[in-house]
Coordinates of C-alpha atoms (C1' of nucleotides) in Angstrom, one line a residue:
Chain A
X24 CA 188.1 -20.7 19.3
X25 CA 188.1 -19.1 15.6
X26 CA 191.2 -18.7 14.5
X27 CA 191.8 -15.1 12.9
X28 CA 194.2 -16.6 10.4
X29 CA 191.8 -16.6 7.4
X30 CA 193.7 -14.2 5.6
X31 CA 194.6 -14.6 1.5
X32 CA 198.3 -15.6 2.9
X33 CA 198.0 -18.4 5.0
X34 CA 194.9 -19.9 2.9
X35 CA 196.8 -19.8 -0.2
X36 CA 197.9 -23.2 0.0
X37 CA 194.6 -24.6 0.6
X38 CA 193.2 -22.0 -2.4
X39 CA 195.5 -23.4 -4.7
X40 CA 194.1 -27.0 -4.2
X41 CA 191.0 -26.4 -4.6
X42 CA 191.6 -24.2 -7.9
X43 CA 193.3 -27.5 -9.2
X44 CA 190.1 -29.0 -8.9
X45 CA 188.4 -26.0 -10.8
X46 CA 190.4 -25.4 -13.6
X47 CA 190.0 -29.6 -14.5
X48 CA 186.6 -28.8 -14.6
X49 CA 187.3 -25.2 -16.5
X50 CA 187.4 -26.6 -20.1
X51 CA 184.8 -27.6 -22.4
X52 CA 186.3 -30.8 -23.3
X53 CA 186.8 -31.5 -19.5
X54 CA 183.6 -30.9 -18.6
X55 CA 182.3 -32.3 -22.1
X56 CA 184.2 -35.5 -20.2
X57 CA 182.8 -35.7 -16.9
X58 CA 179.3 -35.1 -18.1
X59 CA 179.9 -38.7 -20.2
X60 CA 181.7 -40.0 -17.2
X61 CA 178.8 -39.7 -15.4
X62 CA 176.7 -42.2 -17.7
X63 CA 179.5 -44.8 -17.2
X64 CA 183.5 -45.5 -17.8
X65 CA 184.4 -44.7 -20.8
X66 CA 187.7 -45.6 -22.7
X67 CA 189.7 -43.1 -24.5
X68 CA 188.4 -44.0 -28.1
X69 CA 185.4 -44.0 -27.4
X70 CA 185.7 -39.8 -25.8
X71 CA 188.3 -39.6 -28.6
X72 CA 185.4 -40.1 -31.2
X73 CA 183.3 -38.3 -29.6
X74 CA 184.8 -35.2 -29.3
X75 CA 186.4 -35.1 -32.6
X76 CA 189.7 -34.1 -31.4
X77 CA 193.4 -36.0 -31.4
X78 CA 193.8 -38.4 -29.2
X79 CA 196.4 -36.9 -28.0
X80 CA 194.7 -34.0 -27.1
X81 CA 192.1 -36.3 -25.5
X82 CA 194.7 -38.4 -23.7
X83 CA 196.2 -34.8 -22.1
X84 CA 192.8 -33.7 -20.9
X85 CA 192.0 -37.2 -19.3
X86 CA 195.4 -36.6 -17.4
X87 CA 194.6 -33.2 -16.1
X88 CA 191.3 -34.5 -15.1
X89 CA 193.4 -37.4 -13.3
X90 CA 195.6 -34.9 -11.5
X91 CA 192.9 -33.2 -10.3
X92 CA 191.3 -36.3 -8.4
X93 CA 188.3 -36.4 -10.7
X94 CA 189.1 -39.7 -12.2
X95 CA 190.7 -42.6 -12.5
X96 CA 191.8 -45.1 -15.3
X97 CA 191.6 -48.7 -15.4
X98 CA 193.7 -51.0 -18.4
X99 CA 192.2 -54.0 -20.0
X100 CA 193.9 -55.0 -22.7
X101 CA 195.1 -52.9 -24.3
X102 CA 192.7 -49.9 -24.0
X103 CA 192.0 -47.8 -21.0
X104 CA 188.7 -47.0 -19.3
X105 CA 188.2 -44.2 -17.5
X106 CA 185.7 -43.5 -14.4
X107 CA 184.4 -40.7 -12.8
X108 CA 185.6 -41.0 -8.6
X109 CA 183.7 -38.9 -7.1
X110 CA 180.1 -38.7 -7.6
X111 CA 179.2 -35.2 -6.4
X112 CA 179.8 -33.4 -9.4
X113 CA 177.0 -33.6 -11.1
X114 CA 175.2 -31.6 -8.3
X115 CA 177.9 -29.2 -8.6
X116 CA 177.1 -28.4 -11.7
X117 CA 173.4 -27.4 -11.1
X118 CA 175.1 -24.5 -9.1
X119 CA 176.8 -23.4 -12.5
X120 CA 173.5 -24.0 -14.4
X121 CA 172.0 -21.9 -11.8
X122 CA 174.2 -19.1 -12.1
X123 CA 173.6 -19.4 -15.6
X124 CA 169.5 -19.2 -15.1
X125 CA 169.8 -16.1 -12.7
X126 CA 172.0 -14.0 -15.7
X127 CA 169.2 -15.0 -18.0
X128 CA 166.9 -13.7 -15.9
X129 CA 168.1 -10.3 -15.5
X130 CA 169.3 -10.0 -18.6
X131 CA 165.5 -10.7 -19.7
X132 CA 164.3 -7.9 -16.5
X133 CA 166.9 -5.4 -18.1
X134 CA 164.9 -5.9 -21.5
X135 CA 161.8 -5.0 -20.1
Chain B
X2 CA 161.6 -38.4 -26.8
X3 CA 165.4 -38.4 -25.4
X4 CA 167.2 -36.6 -27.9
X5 CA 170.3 -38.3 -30.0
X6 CA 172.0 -34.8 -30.2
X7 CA 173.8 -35.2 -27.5
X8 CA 177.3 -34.8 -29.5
X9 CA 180.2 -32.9 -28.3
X10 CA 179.9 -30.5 -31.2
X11 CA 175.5 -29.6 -30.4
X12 CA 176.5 -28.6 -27.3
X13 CA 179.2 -26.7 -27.6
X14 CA 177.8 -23.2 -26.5
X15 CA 176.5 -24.7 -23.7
X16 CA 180.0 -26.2 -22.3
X17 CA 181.4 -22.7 -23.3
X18 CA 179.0 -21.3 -21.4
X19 CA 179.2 -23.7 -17.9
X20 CA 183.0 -23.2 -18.6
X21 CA 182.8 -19.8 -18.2
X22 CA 181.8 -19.9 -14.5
X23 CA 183.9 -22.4 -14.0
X24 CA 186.9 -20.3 -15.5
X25 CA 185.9 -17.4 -13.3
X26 CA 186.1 -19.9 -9.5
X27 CA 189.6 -21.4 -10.6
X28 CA 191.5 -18.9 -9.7
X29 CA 193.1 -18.9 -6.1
X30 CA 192.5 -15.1 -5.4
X31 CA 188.8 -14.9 -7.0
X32 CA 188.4 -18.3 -4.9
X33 CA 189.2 -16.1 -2.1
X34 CA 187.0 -13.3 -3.0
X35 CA 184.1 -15.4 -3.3
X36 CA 184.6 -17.0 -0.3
X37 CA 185.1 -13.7 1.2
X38 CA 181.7 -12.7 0.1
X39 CA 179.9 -15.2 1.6
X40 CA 179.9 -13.3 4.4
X41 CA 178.3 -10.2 3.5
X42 CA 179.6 -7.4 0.8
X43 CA 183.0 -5.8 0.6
X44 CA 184.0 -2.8 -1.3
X45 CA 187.1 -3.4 -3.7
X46 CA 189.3 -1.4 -1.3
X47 CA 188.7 -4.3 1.5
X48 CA 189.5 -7.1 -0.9
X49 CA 192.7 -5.2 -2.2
X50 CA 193.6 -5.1 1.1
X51 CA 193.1 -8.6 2.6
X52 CA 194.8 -9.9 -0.7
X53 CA 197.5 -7.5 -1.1
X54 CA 198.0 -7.5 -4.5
X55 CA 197.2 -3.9 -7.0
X56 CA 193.7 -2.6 -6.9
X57 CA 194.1 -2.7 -10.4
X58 CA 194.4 -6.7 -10.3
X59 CA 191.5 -7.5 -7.9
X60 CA 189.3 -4.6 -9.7
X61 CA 190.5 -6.9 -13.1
X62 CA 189.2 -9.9 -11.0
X63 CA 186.2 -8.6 -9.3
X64 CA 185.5 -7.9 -13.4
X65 CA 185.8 -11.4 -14.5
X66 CA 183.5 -13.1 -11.7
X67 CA 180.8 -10.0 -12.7
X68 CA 181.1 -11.5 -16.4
X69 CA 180.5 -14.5 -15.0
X70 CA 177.4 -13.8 -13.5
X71 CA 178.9 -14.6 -10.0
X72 CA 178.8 -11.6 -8.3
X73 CA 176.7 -7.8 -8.8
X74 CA 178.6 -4.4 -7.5
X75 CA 176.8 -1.4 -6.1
X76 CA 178.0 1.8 -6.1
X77 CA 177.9 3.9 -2.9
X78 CA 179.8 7.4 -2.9
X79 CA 182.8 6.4 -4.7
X80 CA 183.5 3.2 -3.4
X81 CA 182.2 -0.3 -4.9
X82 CA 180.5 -3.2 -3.1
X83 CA 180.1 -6.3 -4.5
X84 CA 178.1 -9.5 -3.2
X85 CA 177.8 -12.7 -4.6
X86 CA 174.9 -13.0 -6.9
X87 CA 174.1 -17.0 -6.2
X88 CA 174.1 -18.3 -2.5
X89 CA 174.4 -22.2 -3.9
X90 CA 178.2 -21.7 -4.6
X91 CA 179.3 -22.5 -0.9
X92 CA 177.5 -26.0 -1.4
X93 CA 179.1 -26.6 -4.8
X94 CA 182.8 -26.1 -3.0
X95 CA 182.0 -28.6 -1.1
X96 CA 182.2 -30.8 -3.7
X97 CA 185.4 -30.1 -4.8
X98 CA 186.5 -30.4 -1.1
X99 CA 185.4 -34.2 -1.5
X100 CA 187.5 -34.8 -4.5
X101 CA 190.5 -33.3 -2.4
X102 CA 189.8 -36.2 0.7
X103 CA 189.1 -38.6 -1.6
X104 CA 192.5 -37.7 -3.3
X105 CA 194.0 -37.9 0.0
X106 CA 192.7 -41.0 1.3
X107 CA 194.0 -43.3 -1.6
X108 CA 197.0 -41.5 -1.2
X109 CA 197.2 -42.9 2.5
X110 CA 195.9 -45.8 1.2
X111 CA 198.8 -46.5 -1.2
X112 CA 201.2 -45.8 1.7
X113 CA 200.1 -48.8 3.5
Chain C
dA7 C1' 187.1 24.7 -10.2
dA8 C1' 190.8 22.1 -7.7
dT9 C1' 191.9 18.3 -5.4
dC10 C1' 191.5 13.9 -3.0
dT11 C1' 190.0 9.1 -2.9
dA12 C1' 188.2 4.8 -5.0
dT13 C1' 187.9 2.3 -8.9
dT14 C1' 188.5 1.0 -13.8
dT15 C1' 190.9 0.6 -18.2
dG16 C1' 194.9 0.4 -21.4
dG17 C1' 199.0 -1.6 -22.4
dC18 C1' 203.0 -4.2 -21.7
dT19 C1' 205.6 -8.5 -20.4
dA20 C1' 205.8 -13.0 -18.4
dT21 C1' 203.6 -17.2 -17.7
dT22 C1' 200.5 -20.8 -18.6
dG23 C1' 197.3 -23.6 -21.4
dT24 C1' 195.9 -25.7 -25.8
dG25 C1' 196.2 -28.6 -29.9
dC26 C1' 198.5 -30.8 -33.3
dC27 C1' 202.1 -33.9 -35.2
dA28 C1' 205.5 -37.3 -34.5
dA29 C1' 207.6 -40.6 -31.7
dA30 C1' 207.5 -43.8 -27.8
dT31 C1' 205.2 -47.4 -25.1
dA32 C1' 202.3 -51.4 -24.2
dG33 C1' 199.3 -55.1 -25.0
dA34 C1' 197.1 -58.5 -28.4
dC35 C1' 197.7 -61.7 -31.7
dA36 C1' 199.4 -63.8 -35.9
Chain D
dT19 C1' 209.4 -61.9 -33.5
dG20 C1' 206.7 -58.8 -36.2
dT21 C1' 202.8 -56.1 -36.5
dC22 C1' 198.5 -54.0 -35.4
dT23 C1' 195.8 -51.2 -32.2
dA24 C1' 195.3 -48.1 -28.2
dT25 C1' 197.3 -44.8 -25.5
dT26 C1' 200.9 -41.6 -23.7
dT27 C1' 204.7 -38.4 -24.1
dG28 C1' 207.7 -34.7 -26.2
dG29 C1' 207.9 -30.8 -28.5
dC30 C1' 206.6 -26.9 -30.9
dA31 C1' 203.5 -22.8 -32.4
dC32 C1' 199.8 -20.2 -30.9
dA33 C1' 196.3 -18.3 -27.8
dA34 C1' 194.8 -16.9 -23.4
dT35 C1' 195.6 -15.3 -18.7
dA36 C1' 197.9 -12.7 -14.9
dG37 C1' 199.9 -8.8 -12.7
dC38 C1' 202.0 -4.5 -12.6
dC39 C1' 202.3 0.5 -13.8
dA40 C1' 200.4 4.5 -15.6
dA41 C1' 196.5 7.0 -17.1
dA42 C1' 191.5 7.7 -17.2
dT43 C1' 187.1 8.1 -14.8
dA44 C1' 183.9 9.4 -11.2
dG45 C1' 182.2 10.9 -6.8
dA46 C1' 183.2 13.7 -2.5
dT47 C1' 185.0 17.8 -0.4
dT48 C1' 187.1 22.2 -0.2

DNA sequence: AATCTATTTGGCTATTGTGCCAAATAGACA
DNA sequence: TGTCTATTTGGCACAATAGCCAAATAGATT
């Protein structure tokens, strides 16, 4: 039995979760983050120097990407590693690449 | 030849421009829409309806997923259909639907 | 042309997100 | 203990986003 309760109301809940989720991802540090993630842990010099930014900044951004479920930290010493926890997202990203392709491409038929 | 340019700063437009796609999903009511359009087209007046918010809002919405290369609209008489313009989204929510278990079984897990 | 309906755009306020600095916390190590 | 390093947290200024109303635009219909 479907249940006709799909509407915007009664969803919203669940929508908001899942936005979590995307707006972690929504940032070019974030993302800038994940991507090295997905190469390994990394500890929050290490992103720190990468990016360029303060670490504070850096530290903030880890944190949203914590609360989102995307990752977890781990303390040796007295520096802390991060890890991606779910592996998925690097397939999820091909759709993004592939709505990025599919603009191209029209843009380019539009030129023609 | 794997290229050492891999720096936060080198790829900067392309994080900018995943980010934008990204930017356009994480929001609960253009979550809805796309999810909405997964079914088939619907004309702005539909979506204002299921969502109940202005028309002006969702038309401002239905603008930002276009930018984003998410959806196309098609004008017939004087209303506006849109459709999603890349089928692989549905897939790529899936994703963040794992992140959300996984979230919720270490939750449990912590409980125990 | 006048009017009706569907949609978009402008503009305003309220809310949220970002990034830096400074200060707090925590572990390592002398 | 004192200090050094790594990280987090608080707080503030600034930028970006969201949603509503009102006005503009565009097609349909009379």
């Amino acid at each position: 039995m479907q249940s006709l309760n799909n509407t915007y109301l009664t969803r919203k809940n669940q929508l908001a979760a899942r936005t979590k989720v995307l707006k972690a991802l929504a940032h070019p540090t974030r993302l800038f983050i994940v991507e090295e993630l997905e190469q390994g842990e990394r500890c929050v010099c290490e992103l720190t120097e990468m990016i360029g930014a303060d670490v504070s900044t850096i530290s903030k951004h880890l944190s949203v990407l914590k609360q989102a479920g995307l990752v977890f930290d781990d303390k040796r010493g007295n520096m802390v590693f991060y890890q991606l926890r779910v592996s998925c997202v690097l397939g999820f990203l091909d759709c993004v690449e592939k709505v990025l392709r599919s603009q191209a491409e029209d843009y380019a038929a539009c030129m023609r």
